[in-house]
Coordinates of C-alpha atoms (C1' of nucleotides) in Angstrom, one line a residue:
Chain A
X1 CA 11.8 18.3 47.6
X2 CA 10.5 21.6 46.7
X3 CA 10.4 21.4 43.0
X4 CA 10.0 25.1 41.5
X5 CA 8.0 24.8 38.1
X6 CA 9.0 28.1 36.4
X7 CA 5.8 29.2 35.1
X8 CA 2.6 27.1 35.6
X9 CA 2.6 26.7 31.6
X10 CA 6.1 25.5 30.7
X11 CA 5.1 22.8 29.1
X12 CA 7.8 23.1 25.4
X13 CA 6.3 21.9 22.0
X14 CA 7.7 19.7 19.5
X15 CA 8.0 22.1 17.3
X16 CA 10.0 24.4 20.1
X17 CA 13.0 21.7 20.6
X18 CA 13.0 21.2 16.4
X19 CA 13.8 25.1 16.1
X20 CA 15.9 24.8 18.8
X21 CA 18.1 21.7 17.1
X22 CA 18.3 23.4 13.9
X23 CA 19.7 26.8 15.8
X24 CA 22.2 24.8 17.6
X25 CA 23.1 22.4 14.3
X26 CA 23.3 25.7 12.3
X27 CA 26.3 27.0 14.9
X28 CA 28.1 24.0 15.7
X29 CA 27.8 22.0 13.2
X30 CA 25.4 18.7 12.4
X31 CA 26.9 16.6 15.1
X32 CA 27.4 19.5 17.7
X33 CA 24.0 19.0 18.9
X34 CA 22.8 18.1 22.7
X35 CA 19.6 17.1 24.4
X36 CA 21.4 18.5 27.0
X37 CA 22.1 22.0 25.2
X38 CA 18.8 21.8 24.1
X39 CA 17.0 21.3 26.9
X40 CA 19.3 24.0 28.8
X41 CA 18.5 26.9 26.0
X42 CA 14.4 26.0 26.2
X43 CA 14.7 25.7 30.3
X44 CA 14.2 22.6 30.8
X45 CA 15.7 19.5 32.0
X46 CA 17.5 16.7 29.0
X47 CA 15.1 13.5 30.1
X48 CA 12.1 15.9 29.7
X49 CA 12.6 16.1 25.3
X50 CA 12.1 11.9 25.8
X51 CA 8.4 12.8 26.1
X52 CA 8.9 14.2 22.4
X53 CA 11.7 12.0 21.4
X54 CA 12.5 9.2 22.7
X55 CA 16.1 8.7 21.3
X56 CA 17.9 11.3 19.9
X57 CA 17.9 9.4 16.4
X58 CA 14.4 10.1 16.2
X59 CA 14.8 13.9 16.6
X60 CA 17.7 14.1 14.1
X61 CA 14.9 11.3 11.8
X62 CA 12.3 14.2 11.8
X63 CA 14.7 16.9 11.4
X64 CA 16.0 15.1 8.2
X65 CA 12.8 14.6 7.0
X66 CA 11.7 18.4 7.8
X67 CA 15.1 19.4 5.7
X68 CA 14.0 17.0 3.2
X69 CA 10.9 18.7 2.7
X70 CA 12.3 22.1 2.6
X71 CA 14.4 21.5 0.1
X72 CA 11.6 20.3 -1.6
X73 CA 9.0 22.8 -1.2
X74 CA 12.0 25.5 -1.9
X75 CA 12.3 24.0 -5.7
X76 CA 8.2 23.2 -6.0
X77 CA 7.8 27.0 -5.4
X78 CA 10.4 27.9 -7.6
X79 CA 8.9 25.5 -10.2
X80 CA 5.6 26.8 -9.5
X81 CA 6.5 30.8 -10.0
X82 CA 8.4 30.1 -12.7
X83 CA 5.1 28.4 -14.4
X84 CA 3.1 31.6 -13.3
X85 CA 4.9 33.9 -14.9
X86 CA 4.8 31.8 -18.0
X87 CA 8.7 30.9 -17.8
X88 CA 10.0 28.6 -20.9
X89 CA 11.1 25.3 -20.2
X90 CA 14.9 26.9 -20.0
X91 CA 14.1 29.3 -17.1
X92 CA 11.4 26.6 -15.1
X93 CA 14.2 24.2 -15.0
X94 CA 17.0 27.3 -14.2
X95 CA 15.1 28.1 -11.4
X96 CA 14.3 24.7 -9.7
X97 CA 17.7 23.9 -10.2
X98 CA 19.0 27.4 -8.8
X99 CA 16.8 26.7 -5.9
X100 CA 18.6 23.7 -5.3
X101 CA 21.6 25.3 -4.9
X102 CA 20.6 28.0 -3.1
X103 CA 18.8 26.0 -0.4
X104 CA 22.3 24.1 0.3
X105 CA 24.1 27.5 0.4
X106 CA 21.5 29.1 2.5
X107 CA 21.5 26.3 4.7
X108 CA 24.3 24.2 5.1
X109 CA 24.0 22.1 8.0
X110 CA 20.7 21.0 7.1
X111 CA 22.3 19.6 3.5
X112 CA 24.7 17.9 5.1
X113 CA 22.3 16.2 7.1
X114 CA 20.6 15.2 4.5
X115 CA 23.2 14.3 2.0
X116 CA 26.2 13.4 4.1
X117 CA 26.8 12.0 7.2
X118 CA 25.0 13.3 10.0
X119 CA 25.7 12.1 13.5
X120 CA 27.6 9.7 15.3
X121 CA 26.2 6.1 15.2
X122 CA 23.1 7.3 13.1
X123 CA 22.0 5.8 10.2
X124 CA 19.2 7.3 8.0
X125 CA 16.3 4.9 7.6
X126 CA 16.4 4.6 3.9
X127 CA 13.0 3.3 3.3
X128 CA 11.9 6.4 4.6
X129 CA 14.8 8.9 3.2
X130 CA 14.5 7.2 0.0
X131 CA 11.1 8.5 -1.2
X132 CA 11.8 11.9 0.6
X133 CA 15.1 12.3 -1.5
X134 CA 13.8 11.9 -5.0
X135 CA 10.9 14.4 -4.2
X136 CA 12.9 17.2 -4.8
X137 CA 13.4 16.2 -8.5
X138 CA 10.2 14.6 -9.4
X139 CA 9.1 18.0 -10.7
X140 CA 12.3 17.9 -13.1
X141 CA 11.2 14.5 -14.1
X142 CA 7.2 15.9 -15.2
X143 CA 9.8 19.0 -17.0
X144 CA 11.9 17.0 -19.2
X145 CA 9.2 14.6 -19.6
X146 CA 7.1 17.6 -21.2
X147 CA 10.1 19.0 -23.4
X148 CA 10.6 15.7 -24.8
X149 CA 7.0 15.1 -25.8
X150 CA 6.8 18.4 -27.2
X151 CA 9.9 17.8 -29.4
X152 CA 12.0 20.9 -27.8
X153 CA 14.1 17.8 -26.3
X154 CA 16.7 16.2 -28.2
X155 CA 18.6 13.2 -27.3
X156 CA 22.3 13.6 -26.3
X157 CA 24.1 11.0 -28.4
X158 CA 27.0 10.2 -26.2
X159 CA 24.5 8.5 -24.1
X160 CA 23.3 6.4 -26.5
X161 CA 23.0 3.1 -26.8
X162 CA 22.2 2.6 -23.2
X163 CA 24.2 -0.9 -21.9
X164 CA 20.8 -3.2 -22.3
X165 CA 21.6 -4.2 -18.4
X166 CA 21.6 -1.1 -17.8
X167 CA 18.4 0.1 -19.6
X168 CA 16.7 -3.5 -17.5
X169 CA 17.3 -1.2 -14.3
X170 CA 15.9 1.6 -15.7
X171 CA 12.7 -0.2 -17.2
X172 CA 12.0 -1.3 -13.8
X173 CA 11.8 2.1 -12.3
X174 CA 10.3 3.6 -15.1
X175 CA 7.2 0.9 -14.9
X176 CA 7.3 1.5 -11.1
X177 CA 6.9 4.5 -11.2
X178 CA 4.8 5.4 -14.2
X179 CA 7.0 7.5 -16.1
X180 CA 7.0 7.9 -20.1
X181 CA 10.6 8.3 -20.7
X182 CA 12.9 7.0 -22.6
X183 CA 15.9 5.1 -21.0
X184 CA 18.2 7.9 -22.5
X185 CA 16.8 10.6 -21.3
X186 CA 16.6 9.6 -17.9
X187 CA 19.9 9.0 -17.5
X188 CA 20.8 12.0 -18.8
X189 CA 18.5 13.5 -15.8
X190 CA 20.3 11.5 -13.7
X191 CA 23.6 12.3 -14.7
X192 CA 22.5 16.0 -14.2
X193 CA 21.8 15.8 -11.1
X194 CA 24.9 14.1 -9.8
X195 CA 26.7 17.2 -11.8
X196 CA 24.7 19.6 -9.4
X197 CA 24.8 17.2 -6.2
X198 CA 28.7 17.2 -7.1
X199 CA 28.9 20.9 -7.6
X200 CA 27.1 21.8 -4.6
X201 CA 29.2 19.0 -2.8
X202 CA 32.6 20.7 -4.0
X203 CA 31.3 24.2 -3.4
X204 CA 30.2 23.2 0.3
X205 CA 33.1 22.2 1.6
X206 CA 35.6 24.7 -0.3
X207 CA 36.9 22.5 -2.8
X208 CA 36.0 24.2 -5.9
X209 CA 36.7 27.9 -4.9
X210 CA 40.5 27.6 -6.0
X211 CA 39.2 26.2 -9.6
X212 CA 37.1 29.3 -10.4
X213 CA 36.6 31.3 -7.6
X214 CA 32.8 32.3 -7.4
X215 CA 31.2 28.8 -7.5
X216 CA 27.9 30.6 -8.6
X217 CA 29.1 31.4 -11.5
X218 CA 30.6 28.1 -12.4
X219 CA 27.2 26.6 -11.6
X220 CA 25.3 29.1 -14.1
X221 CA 27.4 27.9 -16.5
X222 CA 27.4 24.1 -15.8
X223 CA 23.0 24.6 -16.1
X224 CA 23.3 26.3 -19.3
X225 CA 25.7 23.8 -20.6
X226 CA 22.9 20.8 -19.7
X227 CA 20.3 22.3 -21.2
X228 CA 22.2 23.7 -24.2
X229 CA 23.2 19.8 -24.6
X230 CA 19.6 19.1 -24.9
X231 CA 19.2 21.2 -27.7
X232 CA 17.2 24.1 -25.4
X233 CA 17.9 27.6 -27.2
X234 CA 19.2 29.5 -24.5
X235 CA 16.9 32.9 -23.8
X236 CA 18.0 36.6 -24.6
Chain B
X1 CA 49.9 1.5 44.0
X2 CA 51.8 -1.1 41.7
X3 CA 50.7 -0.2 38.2
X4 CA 51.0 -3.4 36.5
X5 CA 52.9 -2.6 33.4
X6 CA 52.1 -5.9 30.8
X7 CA 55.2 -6.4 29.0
X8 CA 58.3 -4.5 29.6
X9 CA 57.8 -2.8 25.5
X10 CA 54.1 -2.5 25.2
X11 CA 54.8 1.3 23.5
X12 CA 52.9 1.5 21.3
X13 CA 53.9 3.5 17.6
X14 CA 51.5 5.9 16.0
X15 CA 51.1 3.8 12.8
X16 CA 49.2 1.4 15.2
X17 CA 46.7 3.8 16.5
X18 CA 45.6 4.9 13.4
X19 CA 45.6 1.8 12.0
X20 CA 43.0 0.9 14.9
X21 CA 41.3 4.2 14.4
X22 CA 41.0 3.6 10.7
X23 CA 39.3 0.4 11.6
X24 CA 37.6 1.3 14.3
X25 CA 35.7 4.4 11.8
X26 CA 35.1 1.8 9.4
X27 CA 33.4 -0.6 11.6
X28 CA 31.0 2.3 13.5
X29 CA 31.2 4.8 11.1
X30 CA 33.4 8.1 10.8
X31 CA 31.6 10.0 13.8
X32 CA 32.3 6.4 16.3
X33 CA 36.2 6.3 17.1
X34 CA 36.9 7.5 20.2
X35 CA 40.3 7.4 22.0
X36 CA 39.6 5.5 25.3
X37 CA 38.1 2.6 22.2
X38 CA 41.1 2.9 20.3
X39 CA 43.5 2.7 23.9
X40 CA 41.2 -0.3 24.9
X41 CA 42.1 -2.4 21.8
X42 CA 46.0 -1.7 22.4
X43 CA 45.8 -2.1 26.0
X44 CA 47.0 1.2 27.0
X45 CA 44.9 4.1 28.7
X46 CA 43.8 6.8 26.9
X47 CA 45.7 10.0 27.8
X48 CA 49.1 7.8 26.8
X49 CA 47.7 8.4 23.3
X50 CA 48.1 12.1 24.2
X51 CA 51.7 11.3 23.8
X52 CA 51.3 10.8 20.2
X53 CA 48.2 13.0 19.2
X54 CA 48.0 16.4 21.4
X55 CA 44.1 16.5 20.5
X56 CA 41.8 14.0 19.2
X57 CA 41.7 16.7 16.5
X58 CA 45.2 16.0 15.2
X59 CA 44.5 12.2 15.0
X60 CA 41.6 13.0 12.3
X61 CA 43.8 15.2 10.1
X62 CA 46.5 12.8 10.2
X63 CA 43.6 10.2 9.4
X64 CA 42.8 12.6 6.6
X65 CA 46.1 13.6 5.4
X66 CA 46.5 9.4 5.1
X67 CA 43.5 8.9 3.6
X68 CA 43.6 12.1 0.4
X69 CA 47.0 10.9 -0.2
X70 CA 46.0 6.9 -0.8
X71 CA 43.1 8.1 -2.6
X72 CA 45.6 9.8 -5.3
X73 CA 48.1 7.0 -4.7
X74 CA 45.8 5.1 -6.1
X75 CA 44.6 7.4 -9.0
X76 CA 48.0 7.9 -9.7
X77 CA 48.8 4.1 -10.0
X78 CA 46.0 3.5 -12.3
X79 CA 47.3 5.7 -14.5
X80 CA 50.8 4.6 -14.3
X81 CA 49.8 1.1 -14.9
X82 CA 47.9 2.2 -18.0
X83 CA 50.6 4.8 -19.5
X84 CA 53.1 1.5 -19.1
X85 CA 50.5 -0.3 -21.3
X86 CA 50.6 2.0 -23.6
X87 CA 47.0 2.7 -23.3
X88 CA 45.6 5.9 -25.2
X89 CA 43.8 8.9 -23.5
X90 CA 40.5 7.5 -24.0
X91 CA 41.9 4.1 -21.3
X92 CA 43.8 6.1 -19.7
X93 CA 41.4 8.6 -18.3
X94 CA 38.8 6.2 -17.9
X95 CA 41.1 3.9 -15.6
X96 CA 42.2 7.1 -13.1
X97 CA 38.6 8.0 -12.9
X98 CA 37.5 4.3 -12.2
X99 CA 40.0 4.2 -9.8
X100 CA 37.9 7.4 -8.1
X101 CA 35.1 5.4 -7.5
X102 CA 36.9 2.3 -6.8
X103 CA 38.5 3.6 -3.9
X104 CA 35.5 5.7 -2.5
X105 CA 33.3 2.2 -2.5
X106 CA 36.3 0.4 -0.6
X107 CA 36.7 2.9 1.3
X108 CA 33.5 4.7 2.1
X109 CA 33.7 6.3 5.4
X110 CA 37.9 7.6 4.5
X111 CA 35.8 8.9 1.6
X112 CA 33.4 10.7 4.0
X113 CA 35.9 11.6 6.2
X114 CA 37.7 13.5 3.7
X115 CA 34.7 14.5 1.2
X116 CA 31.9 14.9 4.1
X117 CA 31.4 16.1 7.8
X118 CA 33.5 14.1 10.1
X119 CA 33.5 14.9 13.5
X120 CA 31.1 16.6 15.9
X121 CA 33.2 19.9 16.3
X122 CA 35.9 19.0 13.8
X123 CA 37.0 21.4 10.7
X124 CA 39.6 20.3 8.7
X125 CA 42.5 23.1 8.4
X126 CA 41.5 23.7 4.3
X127 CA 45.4 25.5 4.0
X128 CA 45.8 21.4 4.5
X129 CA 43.0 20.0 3.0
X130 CA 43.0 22.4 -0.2
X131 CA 46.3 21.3 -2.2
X132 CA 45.8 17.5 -1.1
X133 CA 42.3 17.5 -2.5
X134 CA 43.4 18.8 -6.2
X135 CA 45.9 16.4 -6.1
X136 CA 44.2 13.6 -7.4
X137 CA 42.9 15.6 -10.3
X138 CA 46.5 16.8 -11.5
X139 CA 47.1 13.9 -13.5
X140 CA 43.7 14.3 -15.1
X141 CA 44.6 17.9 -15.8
X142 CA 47.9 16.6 -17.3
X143 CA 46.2 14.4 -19.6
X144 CA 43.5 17.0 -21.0
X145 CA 46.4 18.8 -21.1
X146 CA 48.1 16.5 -23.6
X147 CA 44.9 15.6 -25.1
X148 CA 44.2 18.9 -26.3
X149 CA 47.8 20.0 -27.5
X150 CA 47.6 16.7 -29.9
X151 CA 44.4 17.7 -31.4
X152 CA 42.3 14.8 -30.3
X153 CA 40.0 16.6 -27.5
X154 CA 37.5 19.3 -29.1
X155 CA 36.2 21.9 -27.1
X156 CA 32.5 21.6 -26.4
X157 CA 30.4 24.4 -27.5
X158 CA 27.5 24.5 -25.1
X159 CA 30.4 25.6 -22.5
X160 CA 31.6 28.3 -24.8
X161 CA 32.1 31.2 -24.5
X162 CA 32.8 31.0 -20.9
X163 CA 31.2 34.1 -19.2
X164 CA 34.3 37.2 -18.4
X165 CA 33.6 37.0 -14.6
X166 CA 34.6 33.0 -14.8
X167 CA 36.9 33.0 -16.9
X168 CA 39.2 36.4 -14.6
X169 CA 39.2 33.7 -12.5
X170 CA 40.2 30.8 -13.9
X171 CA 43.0 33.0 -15.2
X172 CA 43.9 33.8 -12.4
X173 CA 44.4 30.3 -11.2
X174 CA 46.0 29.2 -14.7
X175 CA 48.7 31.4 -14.2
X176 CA 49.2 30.3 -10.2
X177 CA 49.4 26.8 -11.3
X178 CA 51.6 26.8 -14.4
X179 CA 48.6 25.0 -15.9
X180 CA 48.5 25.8 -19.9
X181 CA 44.9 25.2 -21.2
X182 CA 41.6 26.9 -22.4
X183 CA 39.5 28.7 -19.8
X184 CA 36.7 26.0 -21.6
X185 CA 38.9 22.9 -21.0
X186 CA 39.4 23.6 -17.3
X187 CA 35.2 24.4 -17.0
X188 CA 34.9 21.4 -19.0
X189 CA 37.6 19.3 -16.6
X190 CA 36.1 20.9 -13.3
X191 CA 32.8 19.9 -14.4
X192 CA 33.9 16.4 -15.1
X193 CA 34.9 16.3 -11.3
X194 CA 31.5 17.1 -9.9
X195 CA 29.8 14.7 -12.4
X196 CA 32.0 12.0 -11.1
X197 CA 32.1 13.4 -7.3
X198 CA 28.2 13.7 -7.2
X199 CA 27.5 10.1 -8.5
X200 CA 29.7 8.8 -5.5
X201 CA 28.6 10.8 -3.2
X202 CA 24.8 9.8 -4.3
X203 CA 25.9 6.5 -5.2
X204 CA 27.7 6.1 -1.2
X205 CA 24.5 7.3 0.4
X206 CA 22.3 5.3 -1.7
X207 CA 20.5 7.8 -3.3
X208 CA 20.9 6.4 -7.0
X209 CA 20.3 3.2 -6.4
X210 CA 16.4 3.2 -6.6
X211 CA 16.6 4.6 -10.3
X212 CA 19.7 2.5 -12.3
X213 CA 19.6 -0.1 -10.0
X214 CA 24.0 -1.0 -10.3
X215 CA 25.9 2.4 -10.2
X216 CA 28.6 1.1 -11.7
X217 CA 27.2 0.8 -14.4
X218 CA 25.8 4.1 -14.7
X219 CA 29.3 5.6 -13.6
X220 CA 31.2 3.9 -16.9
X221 CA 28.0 5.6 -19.2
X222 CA 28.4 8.6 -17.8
X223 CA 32.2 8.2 -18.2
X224 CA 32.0 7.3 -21.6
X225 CA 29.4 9.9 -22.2
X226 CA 31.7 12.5 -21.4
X227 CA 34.9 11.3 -23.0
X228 CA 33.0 11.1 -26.0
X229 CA 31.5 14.8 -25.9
X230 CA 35.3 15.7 -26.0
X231 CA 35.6 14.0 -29.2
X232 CA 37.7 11.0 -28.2
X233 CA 36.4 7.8 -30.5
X234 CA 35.4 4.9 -27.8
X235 CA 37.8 1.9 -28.2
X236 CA 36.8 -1.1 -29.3
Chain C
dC1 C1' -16.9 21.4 43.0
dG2 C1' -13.6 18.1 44.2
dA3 C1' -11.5 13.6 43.0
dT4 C1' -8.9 11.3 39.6
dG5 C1' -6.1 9.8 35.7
dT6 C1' -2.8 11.1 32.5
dA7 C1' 0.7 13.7 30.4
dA8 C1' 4.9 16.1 31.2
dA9 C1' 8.1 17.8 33.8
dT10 C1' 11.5 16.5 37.4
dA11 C1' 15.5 14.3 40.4
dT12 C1' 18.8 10.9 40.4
dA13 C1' 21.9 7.8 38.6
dC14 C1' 25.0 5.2 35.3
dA15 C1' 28.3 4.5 31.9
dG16 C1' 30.9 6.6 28.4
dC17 C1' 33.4 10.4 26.4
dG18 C1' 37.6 14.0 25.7
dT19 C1' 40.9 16.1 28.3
dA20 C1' 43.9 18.2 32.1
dT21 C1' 47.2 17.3 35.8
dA22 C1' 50.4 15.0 38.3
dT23 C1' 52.8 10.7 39.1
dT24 C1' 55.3 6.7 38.0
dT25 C1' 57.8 3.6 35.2
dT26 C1' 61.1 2.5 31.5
dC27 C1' 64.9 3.0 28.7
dA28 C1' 68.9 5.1 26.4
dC29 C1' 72.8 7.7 27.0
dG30 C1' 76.8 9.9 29.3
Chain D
dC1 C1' 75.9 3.4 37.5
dG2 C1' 73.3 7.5 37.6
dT3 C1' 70.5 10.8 35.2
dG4 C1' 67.0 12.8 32.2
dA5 C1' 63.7 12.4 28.8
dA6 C1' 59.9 9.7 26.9
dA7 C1' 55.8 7.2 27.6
dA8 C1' 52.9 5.0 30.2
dT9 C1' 49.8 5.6 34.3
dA10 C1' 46.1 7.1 37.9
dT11 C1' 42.9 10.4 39.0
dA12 C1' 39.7 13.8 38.3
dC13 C1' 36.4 17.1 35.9
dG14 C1' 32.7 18.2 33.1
dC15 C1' 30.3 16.8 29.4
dT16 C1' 27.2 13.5 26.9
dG17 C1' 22.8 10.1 26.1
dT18 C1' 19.8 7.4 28.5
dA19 C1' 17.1 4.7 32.2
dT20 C1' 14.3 4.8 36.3
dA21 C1' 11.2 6.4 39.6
dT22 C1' 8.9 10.5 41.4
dT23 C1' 6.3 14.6 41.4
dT24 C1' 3.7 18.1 39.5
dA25 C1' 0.0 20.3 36.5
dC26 C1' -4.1 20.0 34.0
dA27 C1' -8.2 18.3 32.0
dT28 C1' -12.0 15.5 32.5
dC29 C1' -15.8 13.5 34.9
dG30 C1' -19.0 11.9 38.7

DNA sequence: CGATGTAAATATACAGCGTATATTTTCACG
DNA sequence: CGTGAAAATATACGCTGTATATTTACATCG
């Protein structure tokens, strides 16, 4: 029953088996991951990650809210260097929303997981994905709320009159939340982000590369067309 | 060794199994359908479905194939039913692209199967995937196309001109595809997609939910938003 | 300093999975 | 009626997540 302990010290953190997952996600794709593999790659045996996580849902539950976070901090930095260098309201909101982009590019498995459907019989807990998703855009929220009150903002007409039981919805969130908005404008956020969501969506898994080839491109274009909508002169 | 063989005819056709498989994913999501599950519900063993499927694998593309060509089945439909009315481009286009969303919400894990990450190891073969996934959207080019020879669709400005890299491109796929419109019409078109593919997609994983409350709603606005930015006068 | 309690690894086991192989049954056709 | 192909079967292998009980290592305290 000799039992031969490796090194005194092997004793794998947390953080270890996350970096791990994300490798192995990263290669074989969001549901190719494995206690199992995991455990084999760190040297250790599968029942020993339980002491960490005891299901498997609850690793994939922090990974999503790590990749939710990432893709978070990835756009607050961009926001926030964009504001340091003194960047108008076109190239702040450019940049967040490049970063958006670029985060699902650079890391593909981890949007998926976040925005599709991740594993087997998992389901997100969406009281807890819920805040966690609309993070990322809150920061777009403070910009057009800015632009608007400054007057650099102007109101897309085809959006207007919002349905009244529509514009009930959007009252409600708007008081939850404390935002000064009107209803227009935040659904015109709203429909902006489902254009990038889409594009990046499309791009991911190769349906828009026979459209227009470089989907990089087509996104520029699709940013510059929002915000020229919105009345923004565009820079240069 | 008497295998006991239940009836004398119990083979079983292929439509069955993926019949069963198409329920089974809908019941326990597009990751849960597994072949000794689907053999247990006909009452066979699992390596007879071998007979019909070499690999697990081909079952899902089949699945897919079956599932891309009822979604534009039913696009396709919608519009028939509305051209046989008589309705104009505004009703027309609004029905096909209802019909988008209807069938994604009825269907919401074919729609992640073919949209989003099936299956642990699984990538669909895109020389398959790519011309059944534009499919749906031919009709949609069709109409633009009409649209815009009669003089009733303007070209919006904020996606003109389109930048020379884009628009080599989009040449280049013009010409492969017989298609005869505006490098702007076919951003414009293209863009339309992701606006209506990223509000599913959020709308599917409850991402849009917390901020209009009833996407359907929001999904005819941003509809109507966009038919009206192409000039069309809303009906009614 | 040595005993002890706890945390973290382990061994073992179970049921389920996809899949490979070889065998047996069934049925249509010559 | 006999034969051959088609389709089911039994069996087996290695993989998976997970449950249970056991053993090790380490920090803490009398």
């Amino acid at each position: 029953m000799s039992r031969p302990r490796k090194e005194s010290g092997r004793t794998v953190t947390a953080e270890e088996i996350k970096a791990v997952a994300r490798r192995q996600m990263s290669e074989h794709g969001t549901a190719g991951l494995s206690l199992r593999a995991i455990a084999r790659e760190l040297g250790i045996t599968a029942p020993a990650i339980y002491n960490y996580f005891p299901r498997l849902e609850d690793l994939i539950t922090t990974l999503i809210v790590d990749a939710f976070t990432a893709l978070a901090v990835a756009m607050e930095t961009a926001g926030a260097e964009a504001r340091t260098e003194g960047a108008g309201l076109w190239e702040t909101f450019t940049r967040i929303t490049r970063a958006y982009r670029a985060w699902a590019v650079a890391h593909p498995t981890d949007f998926q997981l976040i925005y599709g459907n991740p594993i087997p019989g998992y389901h997100a807990p969406t009281d807890l994905t819920g805040p966690l998703a609309q993070r990322p855009f809150a920061q777009l929220f403070d910009l057009l709320q800015a632009g608007w009150r400054s007057g650099q903002i102007s109101l897309p007409e085809e959006y207007q009159p919002v349905p009244p039981a529509l514009a009930g919805h959007i009252r409600a969130y708007r008081t939850k939340s404390g935002l000064d908005l009107p209803e227009v404008l935040i659904c015109v956020l709203l429909s902006g982000w489902a254009r990038i969501h889409g594009q990046v969506m499309l791009e991911l898994f190769h349906h828009s590369q026979p459209f227009i080839g470089d989907p990089g491109l087509f996104y520029e274009l699709e940013l510059s067309a929002y915000l020229r909508r919105l009345g923004l002169p565009p820079p240069g």
